[in-house]
Tab-separated table of C-alpha atoms and ligand atoms in Angstrom:
chain	number	residue	atom	x	y	z
A	10	MET	CA	-12.501	1.160	22.956
A	11	ASN	CA	-10.696	4.351	23.410
A	12	ALA	CA	-12.131	7.225	21.322
A	13	SER	CA	-8.675	8.568	20.568
A	14	ASN	CA	-7.795	5.305	18.820
A	15	THR	CA	-9.747	6.322	15.694
A	16	ASP	CA	-10.418	9.457	13.776
A	17	GLY	CA	-13.389	11.720	14.204
A	18	ALA	CA	-12.883	14.723	16.334
A	19	ASP	CA	-9.401	15.635	15.138
A	20	GLY	CA	-9.853	15.583	11.330
A	21	ALA	CA	-9.190	18.922	9.621
A	22	SER	CA	-11.607	19.995	6.909
A	23	GLY	CA	-10.593	21.226	3.451
A	24	ALA	CA	-9.069	19.769	0.374
A	25	PHE	CA	-6.711	16.777	0.284
A	26	ASP	CA	-3.492	18.786	0.386
A	27	THR	CA	-4.731	20.758	3.419
A	28	ARG	CA	-5.882	17.683	5.246
A	29	ALA	CA	-2.586	15.858	4.545
A	30	ILE	CA	-0.854	18.572	6.602
A	31	HIS	CA	-3.459	19.346	9.247
A	32	ALA	CA	-5.657	16.334	9.914
A	33	GLY	CA	-4.811	15.022	13.369
A	34	GLN	CA	-1.931	17.485	13.611
A	35	ALA	CA	-3.191	20.206	16.026
A	36	PHE	CA	-0.285	22.050	17.692
A	37	ASP	CA	0.762	20.937	21.167
A	38	PRO	CA	-1.565	22.755	23.629
A	39	THR	CA	1.029	22.823	26.433
A	40	THR	CA	3.916	24.493	24.638
A	41	GLY	CA	2.501	25.620	21.338
A	42	ALA	CA	4.926	23.362	19.468
A	43	VAL	CA	3.750	23.440	15.824
A	44	ILE	CA	4.672	19.765	15.436
A	45	PRO	CA	2.832	17.440	17.906
A	46	PRO	CA	5.585	15.698	19.976
A	47	ILE	CA	6.725	12.159	19.693
A	48	TYR	CA	5.165	10.531	22.798
A	49	GLN	CA	8.056	8.119	23.405
A	50	THR	CA	6.432	6.443	26.391
A	51	SER	CA	5.134	3.058	27.201
A	52	THR	CA	2.645	4.171	29.844
A	53	PHE	CA	0.628	7.100	31.205
A	54	VAL	CA	0.088	8.305	34.779
A	55	GLN	CA	-3.459	7.987	36.078
A	56	ASP	CA	-5.148	10.642	38.218
A	57	GLY	CA	-6.444	8.055	40.624
A	58	ILE	CA	-7.285	4.485	39.534
A	59	GLY	CA	-8.937	4.654	36.118
A	60	GLY	CA	-8.483	8.458	35.889
A	61	LEU	CA	-7.003	8.585	32.432
A	62	ARG	CA	-5.864	11.817	30.794
A	63	GLY	CA	-7.364	11.955	27.301
A	64	GLY	CA	-8.112	8.248	27.430
A	65	TYR	CA	-4.416	7.240	27.401
A	66	GLU	CA	-3.434	4.295	29.519
A	67	TYR	CA	-0.726	2.103	27.905
A	68	ASN	CA	1.043	2.296	24.625
A	69	ARG	CA	-0.396	-0.861	23.140
A	70	SER	CA	-3.942	0.443	23.559
A	71	ALA	CA	-3.262	4.040	22.429
A	72	ASN	CA	-0.544	6.579	22.026
A	73	PRO	CA	-1.106	10.255	20.947
A	74	THR	CA	1.508	10.010	18.170
A	75	ARG	CA	-0.155	6.960	16.764
A	76	SER	CA	-3.633	8.597	17.154
A	77	ALA	CA	-2.400	11.572	15.167
A	78	LEU	CA	-1.221	9.295	12.323
A	79	GLN	CA	-4.488	7.321	12.375
A	80	ALA	CA	-6.530	10.501	12.132
A	81	GLN	CA	-4.385	11.799	9.244
A	82	LEU	CA	-4.709	8.497	7.330
A	83	ALA	CA	-8.417	8.180	7.915
A	84	SER	CA	-8.927	11.675	6.745
A	85	LEU	CA	-7.002	11.154	3.476
A	86	GLU	CA	-8.822	7.892	2.610
A	87	GLY	CA	-12.194	9.331	3.535
A	88	ALA	CA	-12.539	6.650	6.281
A	89	ALA	CA	-14.373	6.847	9.632
A	90	HIS	CA	-11.721	4.734	11.308
A	91	GLY	CA	-7.983	4.351	10.973
A	92	PHE	CA	-5.622	1.870	12.530
A	93	SER	CA	-1.862	1.848	12.104
A	94	PHE	CA	0.364	-1.172	12.536
A	95	ALA	CA	4.032	-2.132	12.690
A	96	SER	CA	3.977	-3.303	9.077
A	97	GLY	CA	1.680	-3.576	6.057
A	98	LEU	CA	1.419	-7.339	6.652
A	99	ALA	CA	0.547	-6.810	10.325
A	100	ALA	CA	-2.278	-4.543	9.211
A	101	GLU	CA	-3.470	-7.177	6.708
A	102	ASP	CA	-3.290	-9.945	9.334
A	103	ALA	CA	-5.403	-7.912	11.777
A	104	LEU	CA	-8.028	-7.120	9.124
A	105	LEU	CA	-8.259	-10.677	7.887
A	106	ARG	CA	-8.624	-12.120	11.352
A	107	ALA	CA	-11.304	-9.517	12.157
A	108	ALA	CA	-13.323	-10.219	8.982
A	109	MET	CA	-12.909	-13.971	8.551
A	110	ARG	CA	-13.492	-17.231	10.448
A	111	PRO	CA	-12.266	-20.806	9.896
A	112	GLY	CA	-13.883	-22.250	6.796
A	113	ASP	CA	-14.298	-18.852	5.194
A	114	HIS	CA	-12.972	-18.253	1.664
A	115	ILE	CA	-11.205	-15.252	0.083
A	116	VAL	CA	-10.875	-14.355	-3.586
A	117	LEU	CA	-7.484	-12.669	-4.219
A	118	GLY	CA	-5.989	-11.034	-7.244
A	119	ASN	CA	-3.605	-13.415	-9.017
A	120	ASP	CA	-0.856	-10.836	-8.907
A	121	VAL	CA	-1.091	-9.554	-5.337
A	122	TYR	CA	2.005	-8.715	-3.351
A	123	GLY	CA	3.726	-12.067	-2.729
A	124	GLY	CA	3.745	-11.492	1.056
A	125	THR	CA	-0.020	-11.072	1.096
A	126	HIS	CA	-0.457	-14.406	-0.666
A	127	ARG	CA	2.072	-15.994	1.739
A	128	LEU	CA	0.308	-14.595	4.814
A	129	ILE	CA	-3.083	-15.989	3.696
A	130	SER	CA	-1.963	-19.288	2.231
A	131	LYS	CA	0.833	-20.228	4.676
A	132	ILE	CA	-0.368	-18.711	8.009
A	133	LEU	CA	-4.156	-18.108	7.848
A	134	GLY	CA	-4.523	-21.257	5.719
A	135	GLU	CA	-3.395	-23.288	8.747
A	136	TRP	CA	-6.317	-21.775	10.676
A	137	GLY	CA	-8.862	-22.781	8.068
A	138	ILE	CA	-9.011	-19.875	5.583
A	139	GLU	CA	-9.411	-20.933	2.008
A	140	ILE	CA	-8.070	-18.991	-0.950
A	141	THR	CA	-8.681	-18.699	-4.687
A	142	THR	CA	-6.560	-16.469	-6.901
A	143	VAL	CA	-8.110	-14.945	-9.985
A	144	GLU	CA	-7.611	-12.268	-12.658
A	145	MET	CA	-9.350	-9.436	-10.762
A	146	GLY	CA	-9.990	-7.291	-13.855
A	147	ASP	CA	-12.108	-10.154	-15.297
A	148	LEU	CA	-15.411	-9.774	-13.341
A	149	ASP	CA	-16.828	-12.950	-14.852
A	150	ALA	CA	-13.854	-14.891	-13.483
A	151	VAL	CA	-14.270	-13.128	-10.072
A	152	GLY	CA	-17.993	-14.015	-10.081
A	153	ALA	CA	-17.217	-17.631	-10.932
A	154	ALA	CA	-14.670	-17.906	-8.142
A	155	ILE	CA	-17.225	-16.849	-5.442
A	156	ARG	CA	-18.507	-19.668	-3.234
A	157	PRO	CA	-21.131	-19.762	-0.497
A	158	SER	CA	-18.279	-19.487	2.010
A	159	THR	CA	-16.632	-16.474	0.331
A	160	LYS	CA	-16.361	-13.490	2.637
A	161	VAL	CA	-13.738	-11.163	1.038
A	162	LEU	CA	-12.686	-9.865	-2.380
A	163	TRP	CA	-9.063	-8.503	-2.220
A	164	VAL	CA	-7.495	-6.444	-5.046
A	165	GLU	CA	-4.425	-4.362	-5.708
A	166	THR	CA	-4.699	-1.777	-8.443
A	167	PRO	CA	-2.273	-0.959	-9.992
A	168	SER	CA	-0.932	-4.435	-9.263
A	169	ASN	CA	2.531	-5.495	-8.573
A	170	PRO	CA	4.667	-5.800	-10.749
A	171	LEU	CA	2.603	-5.903	-13.950
A	172	MET	CA	0.558	-2.792	-13.194
A	173	LYS	CA	-2.799	-4.483	-13.995
A	174	ILE	CA	-5.783	-2.214	-13.401
A	175	THR	CA	-9.067	-3.262	-11.852
A	176	ASN	CA	-12.230	-1.183	-12.017
A	177	ILE	CA	-12.786	-0.603	-8.294
A	178	ALA	CA	-16.428	0.628	-8.652
A	179	SER	CA	-17.438	-2.407	-10.740
A	180	LEU	CA	-15.700	-4.846	-8.435
A	181	ALA	CA	-17.287	-3.191	-5.388
A	182	GLN	CA	-20.724	-3.517	-7.098
A	183	LEU	CA	-20.166	-7.189	-7.766
A	184	GLY	CA	-18.915	-7.792	-4.241
A	185	HIS	CA	-21.823	-6.033	-2.598
A	186	ASP	CA	-24.350	-7.870	-4.799
A	187	ARG	CA	-22.898	-11.033	-3.332
A	188	GLY	CA	-22.665	-9.729	0.211
A	189	LEU	CA	-18.840	-9.638	0.351
A	190	LEU	CA	-16.304	-7.297	1.939
A	191	VAL	CA	-14.291	-5.575	-0.766
A	192	VAL	CA	-10.757	-4.706	0.207
A	193	VAL	CA	-8.280	-2.600	-1.837
A	194	ASP	CA	-4.597	-2.573	-1.169
A	195	ASN	CA	-3.944	1.073	-2.089
A	196	THR	CA	-0.186	0.996	-1.461
A	197	PHE	CA	0.840	1.737	-5.103
A	198	ALA	CA	-1.597	4.509	-5.839
A	199	THR	CA	-1.919	6.123	-2.381
A	200	PRO	CA	-4.934	8.340	-1.537
A	201	ALA	CA	-3.202	11.196	-3.382
A	202	LEU	CA	-4.040	9.458	-6.635
A	203	GLN	CA	-6.929	7.106	-5.837
A	204	THR	CA	-9.539	6.858	-3.065
A	205	PRO	CA	-11.091	3.351	-3.125
A	206	LEU	CA	-13.686	4.017	-0.391
A	207	ALA	CA	-15.155	6.844	-2.521
A	208	LEU	CA	-15.428	4.302	-5.373
A	209	GLY	CA	-17.382	1.872	-3.222
A	210	ALA	CA	-14.772	-0.342	-1.618
A	211	ASP	CA	-15.277	-1.210	2.061
A	212	VAL	CA	-11.701	-1.290	3.335
A	213	VAL	CA	-8.355	0.116	2.300
A	214	VAL	CA	-5.118	-1.369	3.460
A	215	HIS	CA	-1.632	0.119	3.083
A	216	SER	CA	1.954	-0.689	3.499
A	217	THR	CA	2.858	2.781	4.755
A	218	THR	CA	6.445	1.651	4.367
A	219	LYS	CA	6.180	2.649	0.762
A	220	TYR	CA	4.864	6.022	-0.616
A	221	LEU	CA	3.114	7.222	2.576
A	222	GLY	CA	6.279	7.113	4.588
A	223	GLY	CA	8.010	7.934	1.373
A	224	HIS	CA	11.692	8.068	2.539
A	225	SER	CA	12.665	4.464	2.926
A	226	ASP	CA	13.270	4.935	6.614
A	227	VAL	CA	10.293	3.343	8.353
A	228	LEU	CA	8.142	0.201	8.269
A	229	GLY	CA	4.368	0.429	8.786
A	230	GLY	CA	0.892	-0.480	7.678
A	231	ALA	CA	-2.687	0.713	8.029
A	232	VAL	CA	-6.334	-0.355	7.827
A	233	LEU	CA	-8.902	2.382	6.946
A	234	LEU	CA	-12.629	1.680	6.880
A	235	ARG	CA	-16.111	3.074	7.495
A	236	ASP	CA	-18.017	0.239	9.146
A	237	ASP	CA	-18.185	0.700	12.913
A	238	GLU	CA	-18.665	-2.975	13.769
A	239	LEU	CA	-15.738	-4.198	11.723
A	240	ALA	CA	-13.644	-1.248	13.011
A	241	GLU	CA	-14.317	-2.369	16.570
A	242	LYS	CA	-13.008	-5.843	15.710
A	243	VAL	CA	-9.902	-4.504	13.986
A	244	GLY	CA	-9.293	-2.169	16.903
A	245	PHE	CA	-9.637	-5.018	19.316
A	246	ILE	CA	-7.061	-7.129	17.459
A	247	GLN	CA	-4.660	-4.170	17.243
A	248	PHE	CA	-4.932	-3.792	21.005
A	249	ALA	CA	-5.132	-7.435	22.018
A	250	ALA	CA	-2.436	-8.751	19.643
A	251	GLY	CA	-0.324	-5.599	19.765
A	252	ALA	CA	1.332	-5.198	16.364
A	253	VAL	CA	1.009	-1.448	16.710
A	254	SER	CA	3.212	1.277	15.200
A	255	ALA	CA	5.916	2.515	17.604
A	256	PRO	CA	5.714	6.207	18.356
A	257	LEU	CA	8.788	7.226	16.394
A	258	ASP	CA	7.657	5.146	13.391
A	259	ALA	CA	4.212	6.747	13.559
A	260	TRP	CA	5.775	10.216	13.702
A	261	LEU	CA	8.081	9.583	10.737
A	262	THR	CA	5.130	8.314	8.724
A	263	THR	CA	3.106	11.349	9.576
A	264	ARG	CA	5.942	13.603	8.473
A	265	GLY	CA	6.218	11.729	5.201
A	266	ILE	CA	2.488	11.999	4.504
A	267	LYS	CA	2.599	15.785	4.662
A	268	THR	CA	4.506	15.881	1.369
A	269	LEU	CA	2.650	12.955	-0.250
A	270	SER	CA	0.878	14.993	-2.846
A	271	VAL	CA	3.883	16.808	-4.221
A	272	ARG	CA	5.873	13.646	-4.136
A	273	MET	CA	3.232	11.624	-6.058
A	274	GLN	CA	3.108	14.403	-8.633
A	275	ARG	CA	6.792	14.186	-9.296
A	276	HIS	CA	6.929	10.350	-9.053
A	277	SER	CA	4.200	10.251	-11.703
A	278	GLU	CA	5.761	12.797	-14.026
A	279	ASN	CA	9.152	11.076	-13.852
A	280	ALA	CA	7.621	7.583	-14.381
A	281	GLN	CA	5.595	8.829	-17.353
A	282	ALA	CA	8.644	10.299	-19.003
A	283	ILE	CA	10.647	7.115	-18.427
A	284	ALA	CA	7.858	4.887	-19.655
A	285	GLU	CA	7.475	6.947	-22.823
A	286	HIS	CA	11.240	6.976	-23.405
A	287	LEU	CA	11.656	3.219	-22.947
A	288	ALA	CA	8.499	2.280	-24.948
A	289	GLY	CA	10.541	2.877	-28.071
A	290	HIS	CA	13.803	1.299	-26.921
A	291	PRO	CA	14.974	-1.714	-28.938
A	292	ALA	CA	16.168	-3.594	-25.867
A	293	ILE	CA	12.681	-3.361	-24.244
A	294	GLU	CA	9.976	-5.765	-25.341
A	295	ARG	CA	7.232	-4.150	-23.306
A	296	VAL	CA	6.723	-1.316	-20.792
A	297	TYR	CA	4.124	-1.871	-18.117
A	298	TYR	CA	2.811	1.524	-17.068
A	299	PRO	CA	-0.864	2.546	-16.879
A	300	GLY	CA	-0.051	6.075	-18.101
A	301	LEU	CA	0.803	4.718	-21.560
A	302	PRO	CA	-2.214	4.903	-23.876
A	303	ASP	CA	-1.689	1.326	-25.116
A	304	HIS	CA	-1.726	-0.079	-21.555
A	305	PRO	CA	-4.867	-2.331	-21.356
A	306	GLY	CA	-5.958	-0.633	-18.165
A	307	HIS	CA	-5.283	2.937	-19.326
A	308	ASP	CA	-8.903	4.016	-19.758
A	309	ILE	CA	-10.078	2.634	-16.427
A	310	ALA	CA	-7.000	4.089	-14.662
A	311	SER	CA	-7.712	7.456	-16.223
A	312	THR	CA	-11.171	7.464	-14.594
A	313	GLN	CA	-10.236	6.216	-11.151
A	314	MET	CA	-6.717	7.665	-10.653
A	315	SER	CA	-5.726	11.357	-10.888
A	316	ARG	CA	-2.215	10.370	-12.045
A	317	PHE	CA	-0.625	7.024	-12.773
A	318	GLY	CA	2.003	6.691	-10.063
A	319	GLY	CA	5.689	5.993	-9.933
A	320	MET	CA	5.970	2.286	-10.606
A	321	VAL	CA	7.114	1.060	-14.021
A	322	SER	CA	7.993	-2.506	-15.046
A	323	LEU	CA	9.952	-3.492	-18.100
A	324	ALA	CA	10.138	-6.735	-20.022
A	325	LEU	CA	13.529	-7.202	-21.607
A	326	ALA	CA	13.565	-8.345	-25.231
A	327	ALA	CA	16.705	-10.394	-24.679
A	328	GLY	CA	15.161	-12.415	-21.842
A	329	PRO	CA	15.829	-13.256	-18.177
A	330	THR	CA	19.602	-12.903	-18.236
A	331	ALA	CA	19.343	-9.396	-19.705
A	332	ALA	CA	16.757	-8.526	-16.968
A	333	ARG	CA	19.047	-9.698	-14.183
A	334	THR	CA	22.024	-7.906	-15.669
A	335	LEU	CA	20.046	-4.672	-16.067
A	336	ALA	CA	18.935	-4.840	-12.416
A	337	GLU	CA	22.623	-5.168	-11.443
A	338	SER	CA	24.032	-2.418	-13.653
A	339	THR	CA	22.173	0.834	-12.962
A	340	HIS	CA	23.648	3.322	-10.488
A	341	LEU	CA	21.005	5.880	-9.548
A	342	PHE	CA	18.480	3.076	-9.560
A	343	GLN	CA	19.779	1.115	-6.625
A	344	LEU	CA	19.167	-2.651	-6.420
A	345	ALA	CA	16.876	-3.176	-3.439
A	346	GLU	CA	13.598	-4.562	-2.203
A	347	SER	CA	10.727	-2.156	-1.548
A	348	LEU	CA	9.489	0.966	-3.334
A	349	GLY	CA	7.899	4.360	-2.920
A	350	GLY	CA	10.861	6.333	-1.544
A	351	VAL	CA	12.243	9.557	-2.936
A	352	GLU	CA	15.184	7.645	-4.284
A	353	SER	CA	14.872	5.358	-7.298
A	354	LEU	CA	15.119	1.641	-6.858
A	355	ILE	CA	15.295	-1.322	-9.253
A	356	GLY	CA	14.331	-4.863	-8.505
A	357	TYR	CA	14.148	-8.292	-10.169
A	358	PRO	CA	10.758	-9.598	-8.977
A	359	PRO	CA	11.265	-13.286	-9.695
A	360	GLU	CA	14.107	-13.519	-7.204
A	361	MET	CA	13.196	-10.574	-4.911
A	362	THR	CA	9.695	-9.305	-4.126
A	363	HIS	CA	8.005	-12.287	-5.804
A	364	ALA	CA	10.407	-15.041	-4.833
A	365	SER	CA	7.800	-16.575	-2.570
A	366	VAL	CA	5.392	-17.110	-5.515
A	367	ARG	CA	8.058	-18.365	-8.049
A	368	GLY	CA	6.881	-21.494	-9.775
A	369	THR	CA	3.243	-20.922	-8.738
A	370	GLU	CA	0.411	-19.497	-10.826
A	371	LEU	CA	1.344	-16.095	-9.292
A	372	ALA	CA	4.851	-16.213	-10.767
A	373	VAL	CA	6.089	-13.087	-12.586
A	374	PRO	CA	7.647	-13.357	-16.133
A	375	GLU	CA	11.371	-13.993	-15.734
A	376	ASN	CA	12.395	-11.172	-18.131
A	377	VAL	CA	10.756	-8.416	-16.039
A	378	VAL	CA	12.498	-5.787	-13.871
A	379	ARG	CA	10.531	-3.343	-11.726
A	380	LEU	CA	11.433	0.293	-11.280
A	381	SER	CA	10.394	2.426	-8.367
A	382	VAL	CA	10.905	5.803	-9.983
A	383	GLY	CA	12.104	8.350	-7.461
A	384	ILE	CA	11.920	12.141	-7.514
A	385	GLU	CA	15.470	12.753	-8.746
A	386	ASP	CA	16.048	14.759	-11.954
A	387	VAL	CA	14.406	12.717	-14.678
A	388	ALA	CA	17.127	13.337	-17.285
A	389	ASP	CA	19.646	11.763	-14.860
A	390	LEU	CA	17.328	8.803	-14.348
A	391	ILE	CA	16.884	8.278	-18.074
A	392	ALA	CA	20.663	8.562	-18.671
A	393	ASP	CA	21.246	5.885	-16.019
A	394	LEU	CA	18.794	3.453	-17.635
A	395	ASP	CA	20.086	4.186	-21.146
A	396	ASP	CA	23.686	3.547	-19.998
A	397	ALA	CA	22.791	0.269	-18.376
A	398	LEU	CA	20.722	-0.818	-21.433
A	399	ASP	CA	23.625	0.044	-23.771
A	400	GLY	CA	25.856	-2.056	-21.625
A	401	LEU	CA	23.729	-5.100	-22.317
A	402	GLY	CA	25.264	-5.026	-25.814
B	505	PLP	C1	5.202	-3.958	0.742
B	505	PLP	C2	3.798	-4.248	0.455
B	505	PLP	C3	3.013	-4.880	1.399
B	505	PLP	C4	3.571	-5.407	2.733
B	505	PLP	O1	3.886	-4.324	3.548
B	505	PLP	P1	5.082	-4.424	4.664
B	505	PLP	O2	5.089	-3.053	5.199
B	505	PLP	O3	6.295	-4.796	3.940
B	505	PLP	O4	4.679	-5.425	5.633
B	505	PLP	C5	1.702	-5.121	1.104
B	505	PLP	N1	1.177	-4.767	-0.103
B	505	PLP	C6	1.908	-4.144	-1.027
B	505	PLP	C7	1.271	-3.719	-2.322
B	505	PLP	C8	3.253	-3.858	-0.788
B	505	PLP	O5	4.010	-3.285	-1.746
């Protein structure tokens, strides 16, 4: 495997905000360009057969722009190895195929991203992977779900869309006592707010489409881990199956990550203000936000996250129709799938992000809307929500 495919040599030292800007981002040695170029090429000239320059041969095996992103991501999650993919689900697929074999079993949070559940149950299930969903914050329930064939524990914290919090250190301890691989989907928190590997998890996955890219203009995913043997397998699948990030996509993601920290700060401040404002609103039955002191996961979140993130869900007191109407009546909060961009979005999970699990045990309450709070002026965002809530009558 090509050394440039993973981090190591090119990781800058220093604090998080410094590494976000410099890890993997050395200036171009040929021209001095401050920003490493986008290597928009499918192949690389060889100095004689097998004479590769810097180990680069063909874009599926490695590309310098992708290597730069992988080094940056690995540095931020405290990983030894980073792999970037064409989407979050492509990253998950590569990891699961590297870590599991037919007949193996996975224990999954009962509120994971619907697409993750769909990938495992509908695609990997056909190849013999077995799945149990469980309330991940309930360690007794997790312990009871583990079988002799269990290989992986998979958690999202905060979860989507109900913002449930799982104690990553405790889950990792339980998983390791039972010899399991503990995977955290860190898409919602990002390494700016939470670093699962430092808390004992084995692998972090991301949809970089969301906060890491941060501008709703690129799709991508990543796998970050420490273990050399598993990294070799993930790297082989990345190369042999080929769901790699394209050079321009990798470059856009890298550019987004440089401002991750300041964006997450503002996302979190805005979300906190909105959550506090709506907690007292008569049209709102419940606000789901880990930054509110009465959120059941608030204390754990306070210890494992530096801020509480930009995602807020709301249960409407008047029920499902009010929730649908609210999602269709805001203006600054645009109705769309996805999350994590600088612009605010609103979604109705039962018919959008979580449509694939509607009617299953993973279904989301029908009176819930999900906000991805952007970094606009918070007074404008609050006014937009208040107007739409007033309009419900
Ligand atoms: C969006 C998302 C994914 C899937 O990522 P894609 O980039 O859409 O493939 C996985 N996990 C979470 C938490 C997500 O929000």
